Amino acid sequence: MPPEQQQIDHAIQRIVGIAALRRLRRMVDEEAADERRRARWAGRFGMGFAVAAGIAVIYLVGRAFL
């Protein structure tokens, strides 16, 4: 194989490798964004449950003393 062809092959492998790493980075970033979105919804759900439980406790305590 002539040296020019080796240089071309090396450059092609480098470009393909960089493209694969960029694609992988995009996948990782998308997955991290999904994780943050799920964590945000879990926090909202937990806060809603805590508020509902607090209202239920206040209601039940109020009924017990009235």
PDB file of C-alpha atoms in Angstrom:
ATOM      1  CA  MET A   1       0.000   0.000   0.000  1.00  0.00           C
ATOM      2  CA  PRO A   2       1.498   3.374  -0.975  1.00  0.00           C
ATOM      3  CA  PRO A   3       2.203   5.865   1.817  1.00  0.00           C
ATOM      4  CA  GLU A   4      -0.382   8.296   0.429  1.00  0.00           C
ATOM      5  CA  GLN A   5      -3.086   5.652   0.710  1.00  0.00           C
ATOM      6  CA  GLN A   6      -2.023   4.892   4.290  1.00  0.00           C
ATOM      7  CA  GLN A   7      -2.330   8.574   5.153  1.00  0.00           C
ATOM      8  CA  ILE A   8      -5.760   8.716   3.534  1.00  0.00           C
ATOM      9  CA  ASP A   9      -6.892   5.581   5.394  1.00  0.00           C
ATOM     10  CA  HIS A  10      -5.608   6.992   8.673  1.00  0.00           C
ATOM     11  CA  ALA A  11      -7.430  10.289   8.071  1.00  0.00           C
ATOM     12  CA  ILE A  12     -10.649   8.439   7.235  1.00  0.00           C
ATOM     13  CA  GLN A  13     -10.390   6.305  10.382  1.00  0.00           C
ATOM     14  CA  ARG A  14      -9.809   9.434  12.441  1.00  0.00           C
ATOM     15  CA  ILE A  15     -12.844  11.206  10.957  1.00  0.00           C
ATOM     16  CA  VAL A  16     -15.047   8.140  11.446  1.00  0.00           C
ATOM     17  CA  GLY A  17     -13.832   7.777  15.041  1.00  0.00           C
ATOM     18  CA  ILE A  18     -14.517  11.428  15.835  1.00  0.00           C
ATOM     19  CA  ALA A  19     -18.008  11.140  14.313  1.00  0.00           C
ATOM     20  CA  ALA A  20     -18.716   8.046  16.411  1.00  0.00           C
ATOM     21  CA  LEU A  21     -17.560   9.801  19.582  1.00  0.00           C
ATOM     22  CA  ARG A  22     -19.764  12.814  18.801  1.00  0.00           C
ATOM     23  CA  ARG A  23     -22.752  10.548  18.206  1.00  0.00           C
ATOM     24  CA  LEU A  24     -22.080   8.764  21.496  1.00  0.00           C
ATOM     25  CA  ARG A  25     -21.777  12.118  23.309  1.00  0.00           C
ATOM     26  CA  ARG A  26     -25.173  13.202  21.933  1.00  0.00           C
ATOM     27  CA  MET A  27     -26.707   9.944  23.161  1.00  0.00           C
ATOM     28  CA  VAL A  28     -25.216  10.427  26.635  1.00  0.00           C
ATOM     29  CA  ASP A  29     -26.432  14.039  26.759  1.00  0.00           C
ATOM     30  CA  GLU A  30     -29.964  12.991  25.751  1.00  0.00           C
ATOM     31  CA  GLU A  31     -30.009  10.285  28.415  1.00  0.00           C
ATOM     32  CA  ALA A  32     -28.798  12.741  31.069  1.00  0.00           C
ATOM     33  CA  ALA A  33     -31.530  15.192  30.046  1.00  0.00           C
ATOM     34  CA  ASP A  34     -34.127  12.422  30.378  1.00  0.00           C
ATOM     35  CA  GLU A  35     -32.803  11.571  33.847  1.00  0.00           C
ATOM     36  CA  ARG A  36     -33.058  15.218  34.934  1.00  0.00           C
ATOM     37  CA  ARG A  37     -36.591  15.427  33.539  1.00  0.00           C
ATOM     38  CA  ARG A  38     -37.634  12.273  35.439  1.00  0.00           C
ATOM     39  CA  ALA A  39     -36.045  13.548  38.648  1.00  0.00           C
ATOM     40  CA  ARG A  40     -37.889  16.854  38.294  1.00  0.00           C
ATOM     41  CA  TRP A  41     -41.226  15.058  37.856  1.00  0.00           C
ATOM     42  CA  ALA A  42     -40.488  12.770  40.811  1.00  0.00           C
ATOM     43  CA  GLY A  43     -39.838  15.829  42.978  1.00  0.00           C
ATOM     44  CA  ARG A  44     -43.072  17.448  41.850  1.00  0.00           C
ATOM     45  CA  PHE A  45     -45.009  14.254  42.491  1.00  0.00           C
ATOM     46  CA  GLY A  46     -43.453  13.883  45.951  1.00  0.00           C
ATOM     47  CA  MET A  47     -44.240  17.496  46.829  1.00  0.00           C
ATOM     48  CA  GLY A  48     -47.849  17.050  45.700  1.00  0.00           C
ATOM     49  CA  PHE A  49     -48.165  13.902  47.773  1.00  0.00           C
ATOM     50  CA  ALA A  50     -46.714  15.672  50.830  1.00  0.00           C
ATOM     51  CA  VAL A  51     -49.148  18.573  50.438  1.00  0.00           C
ATOM     52  CA  ALA A  52     -52.096  16.183  50.032  1.00  0.00           C
ATOM     53  CA  ALA A  53     -51.001  14.183  53.093  1.00  0.00           C
ATOM     54  CA  GLY A  54     -50.633  17.391  55.126  1.00  0.00           C
ATOM     55  CA  ILE A  55     -54.108  18.554  54.150  1.00  0.00           C
ATOM     56  CA  ALA A  56     -55.534  15.135  55.049  1.00  0.00           C
ATOM     57  CA  VAL A  57     -53.844  15.205  58.475  1.00  0.00           C
ATOM     58  CA  ILE A  58     -55.079  18.735  59.181  1.00  0.00           C
ATOM     59  CA  TYR A  59     -58.597  17.747  58.126  1.00  0.00           C
ATOM     60  CA  LEU A  60     -58.612  14.600  60.288  1.00  0.00           C
ATOM     61  CA  VAL A  61     -57.166  16.389  63.327  1.00  0.00           C
ATOM     62  CA  GLY A  62     -59.698  19.191  62.875  1.00  0.00           C
ATOM     63  CA  ARG A  63     -62.587  16.715  62.754  1.00  0.00           C
ATOM     64  CA  ALA A  64     -61.321  14.893  65.841  1.00  0.00           C
ATOM     65  CA  PHE A  65     -61.382  18.049  67.976  1.00  0.00           C
ATOM     66  CA  LEU A  66     -64.655  19.512  66.693  1.00  0.00           C
TER      67      LEU A  66
END
